[in-house]
Structures are given as structure tokens and as C-alpha cells.
PDB file of C-alpha atoms and ligand atoms in Angstrom:
ATOM      1  CA  MET A   1      96.660  76.254  78.444  1.00  0.00           C
ATOM      2  CA  THR A   2      96.236  76.763  82.087  1.00  0.00           C
ATOM      3  CA  THR A   3      94.240  79.639  83.679  1.00  0.00           C
ATOM      4  CA  TYR A   4      96.967  80.310  85.801  1.00  0.00           C
ATOM      5  CA  ASP A   5     100.979  79.843  85.576  1.00  0.00           C
ATOM      6  CA  LEU A   6     101.690  79.479  89.238  1.00  0.00           C
ATOM      7  CA  THR A   7      98.841  79.487  92.383  1.00  0.00           C
ATOM      8  CA  THR A   8      99.846  79.444  96.081  1.00  0.00           C
ATOM      9  CA  LEU A   9      97.812  79.417  99.332  1.00  0.00           C
ATOM     10  CA  GLY A  10      99.294  80.684 102.757  1.00  0.00           C
ATOM     11  CA  GLU A  11      98.893  83.080 105.558  1.00  0.00           C
ATOM     12  CA  ALA A  12      98.284  86.469 105.128  1.00  0.00           C
ATOM     13  CA  GLN A  13     100.347  88.682 107.310  1.00  0.00           C
ATOM     14  CA  ILE A  14     101.483  92.392 108.216  1.00  0.00           C
ATOM     15  CA  ARG A  15     104.462  92.996 109.243  1.00  0.00           C
ATOM     16  CA  LEU A  16     105.231  95.504 112.127  1.00  0.00           C
ATOM     17  CA  THR A  17     109.003  96.399 111.895  1.00  0.00           C
ATOM     18  CA  VAL A  18     111.478  98.861 114.676  1.00  0.00           C
ATOM     19  CA  PRO A  19     112.859 101.753 113.425  1.00  0.00           C
ATOM     20  CA  ARG A  20     116.684 101.079 113.049  1.00  0.00           C
ATOM     21  CA  GLY A  21     118.654 101.508 116.857  1.00  0.00           C
ATOM     22  CA  ASP A  22     115.562 101.356 118.382  1.00  0.00           C
ATOM     23  CA  ARG A  23     114.357  97.830 120.505  1.00  0.00           C
ATOM     24  CA  LEU A  24     111.087  96.487 120.362  1.00  0.00           C
ATOM     25  CA  ALA A  25     111.050  96.705 124.419  1.00  0.00           C
ATOM     26  CA  THR A  26     111.249 100.415 123.865  1.00  0.00           C
ATOM     27  CA  CYS A  27     109.983 102.200 120.595  1.00  0.00           C
ATOM     28  CA  ARG A  28     107.529 104.536 119.661  1.00  0.00           C
ATOM     29  CA  GLU A  29     106.943 103.896 116.282  1.00  0.00           C
ATOM     30  CA  LEU A  30     106.337 100.940 113.744  1.00  0.00           C
ATOM     31  CA  ARG A  31     106.536 100.769 110.493  1.00  0.00           C
ATOM     32  CA  LEU A  32     103.457  98.166 108.689  1.00  0.00           C
ATOM     33  CA  THR A  33     104.086  96.475 105.857  1.00  0.00           C
ATOM     34  CA  PRO A  34     102.169  93.639 104.111  1.00  0.00           C
ATOM     35  CA  ALA A  35     103.705  89.964 104.397  1.00  0.00           C
ATOM     36  CA  GLY A  36     103.492  86.651 103.748  1.00  0.00           C
ATOM     37  CA  SER A  37     105.681  84.537 101.962  1.00  0.00           C
ATOM     38  CA  GLU A  38     103.434  82.737  99.232  1.00  0.00           C
ATOM     39  CA  ALA A  39     101.690  86.048  98.447  1.00  0.00           C
ATOM     40  CA  ASN A  40     105.544  87.552  97.884  1.00  0.00           C
ATOM     41  CA  VAL A  41     106.555  84.816  95.768  1.00  0.00           C
ATOM     42  CA  ALA A  42     102.736  85.297  93.694  1.00  0.00           C
ATOM     43  CA  GLY A  43     103.243  88.992  93.891  1.00  0.00           C
ATOM     44  CA  LEU A  44     106.918  89.057  92.108  1.00  0.00           C
ATOM     45  CA  LEU A  45     105.741  86.701  89.815  1.00  0.00           C
ATOM     46  CA  ALA A  46     102.740  88.662  88.801  1.00  0.00           C
ATOM     47  CA  GLN A  47     104.924  91.752  88.066  1.00  0.00           C
ATOM     48  CA  LEU A  48     106.398  89.817  85.577  1.00  0.00           C
ATOM     49  CA  ASP A  49     103.448  88.869  83.909  1.00  0.00           C
ATOM     50  CA  ARG A  50     102.731  85.820  85.100  1.00  0.00           C
ATOM     51  CA  ARG A  51      99.296  84.692  85.787  1.00  0.00           C
ATOM     52  CA  THR A  52      99.133  84.188  89.962  1.00  0.00           C
ATOM     53  CA  ALA A  53      96.711  83.237  92.417  1.00  0.00           C
ATOM     54  CA  PHE A  54      96.733  83.392  96.723  1.00  0.00           C
ATOM     55  CA  ALA A  55      94.392  81.488  98.591  1.00  0.00           C
ATOM     56  CA  SER A  56      94.381  82.200 101.919  1.00  0.00           C
ATOM     57  CA  VAL A  57      91.748  83.018 105.101  1.00  0.00           C
ATOM     58  CA  ILE A  58      91.800  86.525 105.263  1.00  0.00           C
ATOM     59  CA  PRO A  59      89.413  88.894 108.102  1.00  0.00           C
ATOM     60  CA  HIS A  60      87.406  91.833 107.520  1.00  0.00           C
ATOM     61  CA  GLY A  61      88.758  95.261 108.708  1.00  0.00           C
ATOM     62  CA  ASP A  62      91.493  97.528 108.080  1.00  0.00           C
ATOM     63  CA  LEU A  63      94.257  95.845 108.346  1.00  0.00           C
ATOM     64  CA  ALA A  64      93.722  93.115 106.369  1.00  0.00           C
ATOM     65  CA  GLN A  65      92.259  95.468 103.713  1.00  0.00           C
ATOM     66  CA  ARG A  66      96.489  96.934 103.730  1.00  0.00           C
ATOM     67  CA  PHE A  67      97.209  93.378 102.794  1.00  0.00           C
ATOM     68  CA  ILE A  68      94.930  92.962  99.665  1.00  0.00           C
ATOM     69  CA  ASP A  69      95.591  96.293  98.764  1.00  0.00           C
ATOM     70  CA  GLU A  70      99.452  95.406  98.357  1.00  0.00           C
ATOM     71  CA  TYR A  71      99.010  92.320  96.762  1.00  0.00           C
ATOM     72  CA  ARG A  72      96.145  93.199  94.282  1.00  0.00           C
ATOM     73  CA  ALA A  73      98.130  96.503  93.419  1.00  0.00           C
ATOM     74  CA  VAL A  74     100.619  93.915  91.784  1.00  0.00           C
ATOM     75  CA  GLY A  75      98.382  91.906  89.824  1.00  0.00           C
ATOM     76  CA  VAL A  76      97.746  88.481  92.476  1.00  0.00           C
ATOM     77  CA  ASP A  77      94.421  86.920  92.011  1.00  0.00           C
ATOM     78  CA  LEU A  78      92.758  87.105  95.467  1.00  0.00           C
ATOM     79  CA  SER A  79      89.358  85.414  94.499  1.00  0.00           C
ATOM     80  CA  TYR A  80      90.146  82.746  96.019  1.00  0.00           C
ATOM     81  CA  CYS A  81      90.746  84.302  99.547  1.00  0.00           C
ATOM     82  CA  VAL A  82      88.068  83.363 101.578  1.00  0.00           C
ATOM     83  CA  ARG A  83      87.336  86.453 104.028  1.00  0.00           C
ATOM     84  CA  CYS A  84      85.869  86.158 108.120  1.00  0.00           C
ATOM     85  CA  GLU A  85      85.509  87.286 111.080  1.00  0.00           C
ATOM     86  CA  GLY A  86      88.715  87.200 112.748  1.00  0.00           C
ATOM     87  CA  ARG A  87      92.551  88.806 113.640  1.00  0.00           C
ATOM     88  CA  MET A  88      95.176  89.320 111.433  1.00  0.00           C
ATOM     89  CA  ALA A  89      98.495  87.009 111.983  1.00  0.00           C
ATOM     90  CA  LEU A  90     100.986  89.391 112.999  1.00  0.00           C
ATOM     91  CA  TYR A  91     104.663  89.531 113.293  1.00  0.00           C
ATOM     92  CA  PHE A  92     106.714  92.119 114.964  1.00  0.00           C
ATOM     93  CA  MET A  93     111.021  92.556 113.633  1.00  0.00           C
ATOM     94  CA  GLU A  94     113.777  94.044 115.256  1.00  0.00           C
ATOM     95  CA  PRO A  95     116.000  94.764 112.304  1.00  0.00           C
ATOM     96  CA  GLY A  96     119.394  93.980 114.494  1.00  0.00           C
ATOM     97  CA  ASP A  97     122.832  95.506 114.036  1.00  0.00           C
ATOM     98  CA  PRO A  98     125.624  93.621 114.642  1.00  0.00           C
ATOM     99  CA  PRO A  99     126.359  92.053 117.665  1.00  0.00           C
ATOM    100  CA  LEU A 100     122.505  92.034 117.968  1.00  0.00           C
ATOM    101  CA  PRO A 101     120.925  89.413 115.177  1.00  0.00           C
ATOM    102  CA  ALA A 102     117.499  90.468 113.883  1.00  0.00           C
ATOM    103  CA  LYS A 103     114.561  89.224 115.808  1.00  0.00           C
ATOM    104  CA  VAL A 104     111.141  88.168 115.083  1.00  0.00           C
ATOM    105  CA  VAL A 105     108.354  87.958 117.078  1.00  0.00           C
ATOM    106  CA  TYR A 106     105.294  86.251 115.463  1.00  0.00           C
ATOM    107  CA  ASP A 107     101.636  87.283 116.699  1.00  0.00           C
ATOM    108  CA  ARG A 108      99.914  84.417 114.905  1.00  0.00           C
ATOM    109  CA  LEU A 109      98.114  82.595 117.388  1.00  0.00           C
ATOM    110  CA  TYR A 110      94.173  82.063 117.110  1.00  0.00           C
ATOM    111  CA  THR A 111      93.861  82.986 113.149  1.00  0.00           C
ATOM    112  CA  ARG A 112      91.218  81.809 111.257  1.00  0.00           C
ATOM    113  CA  PHE A 113      93.383  80.642 108.546  1.00  0.00           C
ATOM    114  CA  ARG A 114      95.170  77.941 110.905  1.00  0.00           C
ATOM    115  CA  GLU A 115      91.653  75.887 110.332  1.00  0.00           C
ATOM    116  CA  ILE A 116      91.940  75.781 107.195  1.00  0.00           C
ATOM    117  CA  ARG A 117      90.583  71.895 105.561  1.00  0.00           C
ATOM    118  CA  PRO A 118      90.729  70.952 101.525  1.00  0.00           C
ATOM    119  CA  GLU A 119      87.188  71.596 101.494  1.00  0.00           C
ATOM    120  CA  THR A 120      88.144  75.288 102.703  1.00  0.00           C
ATOM    121  CA  PHE A 121      89.165  76.218  98.747  1.00  0.00           C
ATOM    122  CA  ASP A 122      87.973  75.708  95.448  1.00  0.00           C
ATOM    123  CA  TRP A 123      90.503  73.764  94.175  1.00  0.00           C
ATOM    124  CA  ASP A 124      88.954  73.407  90.977  1.00  0.00           C
ATOM    125  CA  GLY A 125      89.990  76.771  90.098  1.00  0.00           C
ATOM    126  CA  LEU A 126      93.526  76.586  92.042  1.00  0.00           C
ATOM    127  CA  LEU A 127      94.833  73.581  90.530  1.00  0.00           C
ATOM    128  CA  ASP A 128      93.995  74.912  86.995  1.00  0.00           C
ATOM    129  CA  THR A 129      97.358  75.839  87.403  1.00  0.00           C
ATOM    130  CA  ARG A 130     101.274  75.106  85.966  1.00  0.00           C
ATOM    131  CA  VAL A 131     102.227  75.126  89.579  1.00  0.00           C
ATOM    132  CA  LEU A 132     101.008  75.052  92.227  1.00  0.00           C
ATOM    133  CA  PHE A 133     103.521  77.248  95.119  1.00  0.00           C
ATOM    134  CA  VAL A 134     103.759  75.828  98.692  1.00  0.00           C
ATOM    135  CA  THR A 135     106.245  76.502 101.884  1.00  0.00           C
ATOM    136  CA  GLY A 136     107.074  74.766 104.773  1.00  0.00           C
ATOM    137  CA  ILE A 137     105.823  77.781 107.021  1.00  0.00           C
ATOM    138  CA  THR A 138     102.206  76.957 106.030  1.00  0.00           C
ATOM    139  CA  ALA A 139     103.081  73.340 106.484  1.00  0.00           C
ATOM    140  CA  ALA A 140     104.359  74.187 110.276  1.00  0.00           C
ATOM    141  CA  LEU A 141     101.261  76.098 111.489  1.00  0.00           C
ATOM    142  CA  THR A 142      98.556  73.484 112.839  1.00  0.00           C
ATOM    143  CA  ASP A 143      97.673  70.128 112.221  1.00  0.00           C
ATOM    144  CA  ASN A 144      94.666  71.387 109.429  1.00  0.00           C
ATOM    145  CA  THR A 145      97.452  73.809 107.660  1.00  0.00           C
ATOM    146  CA  GLY A 146      99.488  70.887 107.530  1.00  0.00           C
ATOM    147  CA  ASP A 147      97.376  68.607 106.203  1.00  0.00           C
ATOM    148  CA  THR A 148      96.045  71.451 103.898  1.00  0.00           C
ATOM    149  CA  VAL A 149      99.507  71.352 101.813  1.00  0.00           C
ATOM    150  CA  ALA A 150      99.664  67.641 101.865  1.00  0.00           C
ATOM    151  CA  TRP A 151      96.321  67.632 100.608  1.00  0.00           C
ATOM    152  CA  ALA A 152      97.268  70.342  97.965  1.00  0.00           C
ATOM    153  CA  VAL A 153     100.540  69.168  97.217  1.00  0.00           C
ATOM    154  CA  ARG A 154      99.046  65.423  96.401  1.00  0.00           C
ATOM    155  CA  GLU A 155      95.661  66.781  94.476  1.00  0.00           C
ATOM    156  CA  ALA A 156      98.198  68.906  92.414  1.00  0.00           C
ATOM    157  CA  ALA A 157     100.742  66.117  91.073  1.00  0.00           C
ATOM    158  CA  ARG A 158      97.542  63.785  90.936  1.00  0.00           C
ATOM    159  CA  ARG A 159      96.459  66.109  88.572  1.00  0.00           C
ATOM    160  CA  GLY A 160      99.311  66.563  86.487  1.00  0.00           C
ATOM    161  CA  VAL A 161     100.524  69.851  88.284  1.00  0.00           C
ATOM    162  CA  LYS A 162     104.136  71.023  89.317  1.00  0.00           C
ATOM    163  CA  VAL A 163     104.735  71.153  92.864  1.00  0.00           C
ATOM    164  CA  ALA A 164     107.290  73.960  94.271  1.00  0.00           C
ATOM    165  CA  LEU A 165     108.020  73.351  97.629  1.00  0.00           C
ATOM    166  CA  ASP A 166     110.240  76.049  99.738  1.00  0.00           C
ATOM    167  CA  VAL A 167     111.040  74.522 103.138  1.00  0.00           C
ATOM    168  CA  ASN A 168     111.562  77.673 104.369  1.00  0.00           C
ATOM    169  CA  TYR A 169     112.300  76.340 108.058  1.00  0.00           C
ATOM    170  CA  ARG A 170     110.679  78.601 110.565  1.00  0.00           C
ATOM    171  CA  SER A 171     112.173  77.437 114.253  1.00  0.00           C
ATOM    172  CA  LEU A 172     109.982  79.732 115.956  1.00  0.00           C
ATOM    173  CA  LEU A 173     106.514  77.641 114.262  1.00  0.00           C
ATOM    174  CA  TRP A 174     108.017  74.053 114.905  1.00  0.00           C
ATOM    175  CA  THR A 175     110.951  71.602 115.414  1.00  0.00           C
ATOM    176  CA  ALA A 176     112.903  70.371 112.680  1.00  0.00           C
ATOM    177  CA  ASP A 177     111.636  66.530 113.752  1.00  0.00           C
ATOM    178  CA  LYS A 178     108.472  67.695 113.110  1.00  0.00           C
ATOM    179  CA  ALA A 179     109.537  69.519 109.581  1.00  0.00           C
ATOM    180  CA  ARG A 180     111.540  66.247 108.662  1.00  0.00           C
ATOM    181  CA  SER A 181     108.194  64.399 109.327  1.00  0.00           C
ATOM    182  CA  VAL A 182     105.582  66.933 107.289  1.00  0.00           C
ATOM    183  CA  LEU A 183     107.782  67.645 104.187  1.00  0.00           C
ATOM    184  CA  GLU A 184     109.325  64.882 103.648  1.00  0.00           C
ATOM    185  CA  PRO A 185     106.402  62.712 102.419  1.00  0.00           C
ATOM    186  CA  LEU A 186     105.952  65.344  99.790  1.00  0.00           C
ATOM    187  CA  LEU A 187     109.357  65.520  98.501  1.00  0.00           C
ATOM    188  CA  GLU A 188     108.031  62.431  96.024  1.00  0.00           C
ATOM    189  CA  HIS A 189     105.395  65.190  94.252  1.00  0.00           C
ATOM    190  CA  VAL A 190     107.609  68.169  94.236  1.00  0.00           C
ATOM    191  CA  ALA A 191     109.138  69.124  90.978  1.00  0.00           C
ATOM    192  CA  ILE A 192     111.681  71.685  92.489  1.00  0.00           C
ATOM    193  CA  LEU A 193     112.622  72.092  95.870  1.00  0.00           C
ATOM    194  CA  PHE A 194     113.899  75.411  97.698  1.00  0.00           C
ATOM    195  CA  CYS A 195     115.677  74.681 100.218  1.00  0.00           C
ATOM    196  CA  SER A 196     118.722  76.569 102.241  1.00  0.00           C
ATOM    197  CA  ARG A 197     121.666  74.894 103.379  1.00  0.00           C
ATOM    198  CA  PRO A 198     120.893  75.352 107.150  1.00  0.00           C
ATOM    199  CA  ASP A 199     117.596  73.967 106.268  1.00  0.00           C
ATOM    200  CA  GLY A 200     119.016  71.269 104.296  1.00  0.00           C
ATOM    201  CA  ILE A 201     121.299  70.102 107.176  1.00  0.00           C
ATOM    202  CA  LYS A 202     118.492  70.872 110.429  1.00  0.00           C
ATOM    203  CA  VAL A 203     115.573  69.397 108.706  1.00  0.00           C
ATOM    204  CA  PHE A 204     117.066  66.601 106.812  1.00  0.00           C
ATOM    205  CA  GLY A 205     120.009  65.721 108.341  1.00  0.00           C
ATOM    206  CA  LEU A 206     122.847  66.193 105.575  1.00  0.00           C
ATOM    207  CA  GLU A 207     126.068  67.479 106.009  1.00  0.00           C
ATOM    208  CA  GLY A 208     129.109  68.989 104.064  1.00  0.00           C
ATOM    209  CA  ASP A 209     129.123  72.196 102.137  1.00  0.00           C
ATOM    210  CA  GLY A 210     126.140  73.746  99.356  1.00  0.00           C
ATOM    211  CA  PRO A 211     126.817  71.455  96.486  1.00  0.00           C
ATOM    212  CA  ALA A 212     127.017  68.517  98.896  1.00  0.00           C
ATOM    213  CA  VAL A 213     123.502  69.515 100.873  1.00  0.00           C
ATOM    214  CA  ASN A 214     122.206  70.199  97.116  1.00  0.00           C
ATOM    215  CA  ALA A 215     123.499  67.118  95.959  1.00  0.00           C
ATOM    216  CA  ALA A 216     122.438  64.721  98.670  1.00  0.00           C
ATOM    217  CA  LEU A 217     118.859  66.536  98.510  1.00  0.00           C
ATOM    218  CA  ARG A 218     118.673  65.547  94.875  1.00  0.00           C
ATOM    219  CA  GLY A 219     120.244  62.401  95.243  1.00  0.00           C
ATOM    220  CA  ARG A 220     117.933  61.455  98.208  1.00  0.00           C
ATOM    221  CA  TYR A 221     114.185  61.972  97.259  1.00  0.00           C
ATOM    222  CA  GLY A 222     114.700  62.121  93.204  1.00  0.00           C
ATOM    223  CA  LEU A 223     114.003  65.335  92.288  1.00  0.00           C
ATOM    224  CA  ASP A 224     114.365  67.168  89.254  1.00  0.00           C
ATOM    225  CA  HIS A 225     115.475  70.888  90.559  1.00  0.00           C
ATOM    226  CA  VAL A 226     116.868  72.022  93.697  1.00  0.00           C
ATOM    227  CA  VAL A 227     117.655  75.425  94.213  1.00  0.00           C
ATOM    228  CA  SER A 228     119.469  75.516  97.486  1.00  0.00           C
ATOM    229  CA  THR A 229     121.635  79.070  99.244  1.00  0.00           C
ATOM    230  CA  ASP A 230     123.766  80.299 101.871  1.00  0.00           C
ATOM    231  CA  ALA A 231     123.668  83.436 102.659  1.00  0.00           C
ATOM    232  CA  ILE A 232     127.145  84.119 103.233  1.00  0.00           C
ATOM    233  CA  HIS A 233     128.549  81.764 100.551  1.00  0.00           C
ATOM    234  CA  GLY A 234     126.201  81.301  97.336  1.00  0.00           C
ATOM    235  CA  CYS A 235     123.617  79.778  95.659  1.00  0.00           C
ATOM    236  CA  TYR A 236     123.547  76.447  94.434  1.00  0.00           C
ATOM    237  CA  TYR A 237     121.583  74.659  91.361  1.00  0.00           C
ATOM    238  CA  CYS A 238     121.914  71.026  91.047  1.00  0.00           C
ATOM    239  CA  GLY A 239     118.821  69.185  88.585  1.00  0.00           C
ATOM    240  CA  ILE A 240     118.067  67.803  85.208  1.00  0.00           C
ATOM    241  CA  GLU A 241     119.758  70.540  83.851  1.00  0.00           C
ATOM    242  CA  GLY A 242     123.476  70.208  85.744  1.00  0.00           C
ATOM    243  CA  GLU A 243     124.841  71.969  88.418  1.00  0.00           C
ATOM    244  CA  ARG A 244     125.756  75.462  89.311  1.00  0.00           C
ATOM    245  CA  VAL A 245     127.571  77.812  91.834  1.00  0.00           C
ATOM    246  CA  TYR A 246     126.256  80.987  91.859  1.00  0.00           C
ATOM    247  CA  GLY A 247     128.068  83.620  93.523  1.00  0.00           C
ATOM    248  CA  ILE A 248     126.651  86.074  95.837  1.00  0.00           C
ATOM    249  CA  GLU A 249     127.738  89.920  95.595  1.00  0.00           C
ATOM    250  CA  PRO A 250     127.135  91.910  99.292  1.00  0.00           C
ATOM    251  CA  VAL A 251     124.404  94.602  98.763  1.00  0.00           C
ATOM    252  CA  ARG A 252     123.388  97.432 101.134  1.00  0.00           C
ATOM    253  CA  VAL A 253     120.594  95.932 102.933  1.00  0.00           C
ATOM    254  CA  THR A 254     117.736  98.961 103.691  1.00  0.00           C
ATOM    255  CA  ASP A 255     114.961  95.756 104.807  1.00  0.00           C
ATOM    256  CA  ARG A 256     115.734  92.253 104.652  1.00  0.00           C
ATOM    257  CA  PRO A 257     112.611  90.310 104.868  1.00  0.00           C
ATOM    258  CA  GLY A 258     111.115  88.960 101.476  1.00  0.00           C
ATOM    259  CA  ALA A 259     115.225  88.534  99.833  1.00  0.00           C
ATOM    260  CA  GLY A 260     114.462  84.710 100.318  1.00  0.00           C
ATOM    261  CA  ASP A 261     111.048  84.559  98.339  1.00  0.00           C
ATOM    262  CA  ALA A 262     112.604  86.988  95.904  1.00  0.00           C
ATOM    263  CA  LEU A 263     115.389  84.148  94.738  1.00  0.00           C
ATOM    264  CA  VAL A 264     112.220  81.901  94.867  1.00  0.00           C
ATOM    265  CA  GLY A 265     110.257  83.935  92.669  1.00  0.00           C
ATOM    266  CA  GLY A 266     112.694  84.587  90.027  1.00  0.00           C
ATOM    267  CA  ALA A 267     113.899  80.876  89.974  1.00  0.00           C
ATOM    268  CA  LEU A 268     110.348  79.996  89.863  1.00  0.00           C
ATOM    269  CA  HIS A 269     109.997  82.536  86.385  1.00  0.00           C
ATOM    270  CA  GLY A 270     113.089  80.613  84.605  1.00  0.00           C
ATOM    271  CA  TYR A 271     111.390  77.479  85.655  1.00  0.00           C
ATOM    272  CA  LEU A 272     108.202  78.297  84.034  1.00  0.00           C
ATOM    273  CA  ASN A 273     110.516  79.105  81.154  1.00  0.00           C
ATOM    274  CA  GLY A 274     111.853  76.273  81.022  1.00  0.00           C
ATOM    275  CA  ASN A 275     115.430  77.431  82.170  1.00  0.00           C
ATOM    276  CA  VAL A 276     115.784  76.739  85.956  1.00  0.00           C
ATOM    277  CA  MET A 277     119.882  77.882  85.980  1.00  0.00           C
ATOM    278  CA  GLU A 278     119.170  80.907  83.930  1.00  0.00           C
ATOM    279  CA  GLY A 279     115.857  81.503  86.756  1.00  0.00           C
ATOM    280  CA  VAL A 280     118.731  81.089  89.444  1.00  0.00           C
ATOM    281  CA  ASN A 281     120.098  84.593  87.988  1.00  0.00           C
ATOM    282  CA  TYR A 282     116.854  86.199  87.765  1.00  0.00           C
ATOM    283  CA  GLY A 283     116.699  84.869  91.018  1.00  0.00           C
ATOM    284  CA  LEU A 284     119.589  86.900  92.508  1.00  0.00           C
ATOM    285  CA  ARG A 285     118.710  90.012  90.970  1.00  0.00           C
ATOM    286  CA  THR A 286     115.384  89.898  92.133  1.00  0.00           C
ATOM    287  CA  SER A 287     116.680  89.457  95.945  1.00  0.00           C
ATOM    288  CA  LYS A 288     118.966  91.800  95.662  1.00  0.00           C
ATOM    289  CA  LEU A 289     116.433  94.392  94.451  1.00  0.00           C
ATOM    290  CA  ALA A 290     114.123  93.264  97.885  1.00  0.00           C
ATOM    291  CA  LEU A 291     116.993  94.462  99.887  1.00  0.00           C
ATOM    292  CA  THR A 292     116.784  97.905  98.328  1.00  0.00           C
ATOM    293  CA  HIS A 293     113.485  99.104  99.841  1.00  0.00           C
ATOM    294  CA  TYR A 294     111.256  98.169 102.526  1.00  0.00           C
ATOM    295  CA  GLY A 295     108.431  95.719 102.513  1.00  0.00           C
ATOM    296  CA  ASP A 296     108.239  91.889 102.493  1.00  0.00           C
ATOM    297  CA  LEU A 297     106.599  92.112  98.814  1.00  0.00           C
ATOM    298  CA  THR A 298     110.081  92.942  96.181  1.00  0.00           C
ATOM    299  CA  HIS A 299     108.913  95.420  94.174  1.00  0.00           C
ATOM    300  CA  LEU A 300     110.203  95.883  89.856  1.00  0.00           C
ATOM    301  CA  THR A 301     109.647  96.126  86.806  1.00  0.00           C
ATOM    302  CA  PRO A 302     110.338  93.130  83.813  1.00  0.00           C
ATOM    303  CA  SER A 303     113.362  95.095  82.731  1.00  0.00           C
ATOM    304  CA  GLU A 304     114.663  95.329  85.859  1.00  0.00           C
ATOM    305  CA  LEU A 305     115.672  91.483  85.794  1.00  0.00           C
ATOM    306  CA  GLU A 306     118.230  92.668  83.398  1.00  0.00           C
ATOM    307  CA  ILE A 307     119.987  94.933  85.855  1.00  0.00           C
ATOM    308  CA  PRO A 308     123.602  94.434  86.188  1.00  0.00           C
ATOM    309  CA  THR A 309     125.243  91.617  88.339  1.00  0.00           C
ATOM    310  CA  THR A 310     128.547  90.186  89.751  1.00  0.00           C
ATOM    311  CA  ALA A 311     126.989  87.188  90.392  1.00  0.00           C
ATOM    312  CA  ASP A 312     129.040  85.423  87.507  1.00  0.00           C
ATOM    313  CA  ILE A 313     129.225  81.763  87.449  1.00  0.00           C
ATOM    314  CA  LEU A 314     132.044  80.380  89.544  1.00  0.00           C
ATOM    315  CA  ARG A 315     131.822  77.015  88.404  1.00  0.00           C
TER     316      ARG A 315
HETATM  317  O1  ELE B 401     107.759  84.662 108.360  1.00  0.00           O
HETATM  318  C1  ELE B 401     106.410  84.257 107.631  1.00  0.00           C
HETATM  319  O2  ELE B 401     105.563  83.830 108.164  1.00  0.00           O
HETATM  320  C2  ELE B 401     105.966  84.649 106.464  1.00  0.00           C
HETATM  321  O3  ELE B 401     105.747  84.416 105.418  1.00  0.00           O
HETATM  322  C3  ELE B 401     106.689  86.488 106.750  1.00  0.00           C
HETATM  323  C4  ELE B 401     107.459  87.025 105.135  1.00  0.00           C
HETATM  324  O4  ELE B 401     106.990  87.460 104.685  1.00  0.00           O
HETATM  325  C5  ELE B 401     108.387  85.861 104.970  1.00  0.00           C
HETATM  326  O5  ELE B 401     109.306  84.703 105.945  1.00  0.00           O
HETATM  327  C6  ELE B 401     109.459  86.385 104.240  1.00  0.00           C
HETATM  328  O6  ELE B 401     110.689  85.791 103.570  1.00  0.00           O
HETATM  329  P1  ELE B 401     112.225  85.729 103.485  1.00  0.00           P
HETATM  330  O7  ELE B 401     111.694  86.119 102.459  1.00  0.00           O
HETATM  331  O8  ELE B 401     112.799  84.446 103.527  1.00  0.00           O
HETATM  332  O9  ELE B 401     112.457  86.694 104.134  1.00  0.00           O
END
């Protein structure tokens, strides 16, 4: 029996959000919430009674403490985090209201996390897990973070640990060409891939509707499971369990960031149960829950996985 169900590494961040109806350039107050894609997935799974750990390099100080308190409170093991002097990564967000799109401004240069190397972390501990989860966000930051993600993926595969990868393409962090050149060589080691349709088109040069992009990813890279979303039309599964299209129902959005990570967390809960198709149903529920409250981390109880949804299977 492994110590963990899922371990992951990523940058610890704080989000500073502009109140609705205001602009970053003029607002006088900001809402402060902890953030980080990988931590969000670990945090969601911890609330579903999964054993998870998140590794990072985190500075001392109050902002970092806010991050630590948030994810530790839901049960994520943060003992692999290395503490250092330095600054906390931040991101600012204007939620946007039509016709203004949401806007993100990163303030995450010069963090010590950007200097990580494989030797920074205790991999005997971190790879005592069923799944290693990584994202394109961490791979994008610097050559060091990209190399460390690549090393971790290969080492996990060598040790028989399943690898889950979320492409999570961020155009503010790298070009699509660079993303492809870094992520593509990792795909042979990946068991379950999360890639939105727009990312499949931009990063991997694919074409077609959601199911077509999904099937092309699976076919081209020989993946066991591919889960993708198209924020407007639906969510798609393609893999050894078959193929499925899931409808997405509109919900009132209180706060959008973290909904993608919630979908990934729910789907991985299913993967850990041996049923990704059912996991995507969980993911649709958890991402819906994510939209109802502030913060990148979705707060939920296991019973809320059963909340009614009309995200019926269409095909
Ligand atoms: O951008 C980054 O570097 C982050 O990690 C910050 C956020 O916590 C996630 O990006 C949220 O991601 P979504 O669930 O896709 O909204």
C-alpha cells in the first residue's frame, strides 16, 4: 500500500481579486485568496478523503502562512515543502463582465520556486503514491521547473507510478510551440491527460470538435484516458473505458478560478476508484460547486459529490 493516493508539485500563490464592477487600475480593495493549480487538485481530493501531498518551495512570512493554512486545513500533507527566504508568487484578477473579458496579471517573477531542481525534493517520499499529478503551468515557469517536472514524470513512470498531466496552457507564461516541445515528450509516460479543446488546437495543432480533438490526442499519443472540456459545449472522455460526451449546464458564477482544477480533481477521484467516466461526472459537480464560492480551492464535503446535476450523458 502506498502512503499517498496523489502527490504533486507546483507554485504556491496568492490571488488578489478586483471586486466586480471595478478595475485593477482604479480599485481600492482586493480580495486575497490562496491559489495554485496543483494545490487545488490535492486540496479537493483531500476533502474526498484521499491521501495527498503537495511539494513546493515556499517563502517565510504571512502571505505564505495564509497559503499553508488554507491547504493544510483540508488535509493536504505539506511536509515536502521547502521553506526559504524570498517572495510569494501573486496573481491579480479582474473578473470581467461582458464585454470585458476576465484578465489575469501575474506577479511571480524572481520566486525561489523558479530555481527548483529534482534534488530539491524528497522523491522517495513523494513517489510513494498511486498517482503523480503535474501541470503545464509549472512546466512553463522556467527551464528549471520544466526540467524538474520532466524528471519527475520519467522517474514516476520508472517506478510504476501513474502520471496525470493537465496541459493547463497559459499564454502569459509561454508560447504554444514551447509548450508542445516541453510537454509532448512526456506524453508517453502519461496515463491520464487533461487538455481542453482550445489547448488541443493551440498546443498540439489539432482540429475539429471536442470529441475529435480528444480522440486525436488519444490516437496520436497512445493515452489510456483523455478528458477534455470545451467551456461552452461540454466535456469529453475518450479512453479505454470508451467514449462519452457530457453536457454542461449554465450556472451562476460567483468566482471562476479553480473550476478547471475542480473538474480535474473530481475526475481523478474517479480514476482512483478505477472509473474515469464516473469521475468526470464527479468533476462536473465539483467544478459547478467551485463556481459558487470565492477562492481557487473548492471547498466541499464528500456527500456533495451527489448533488443533482442535469449534466446528462448525451451520447
Ligand atoms: O494560473 C496559475 O498559475 C494558477 O495556478 C492559479 C490558479 O489557482 C489556477 O490557474 C486556477 O485554474 P482553473 O481551475 O483553470 O481556473
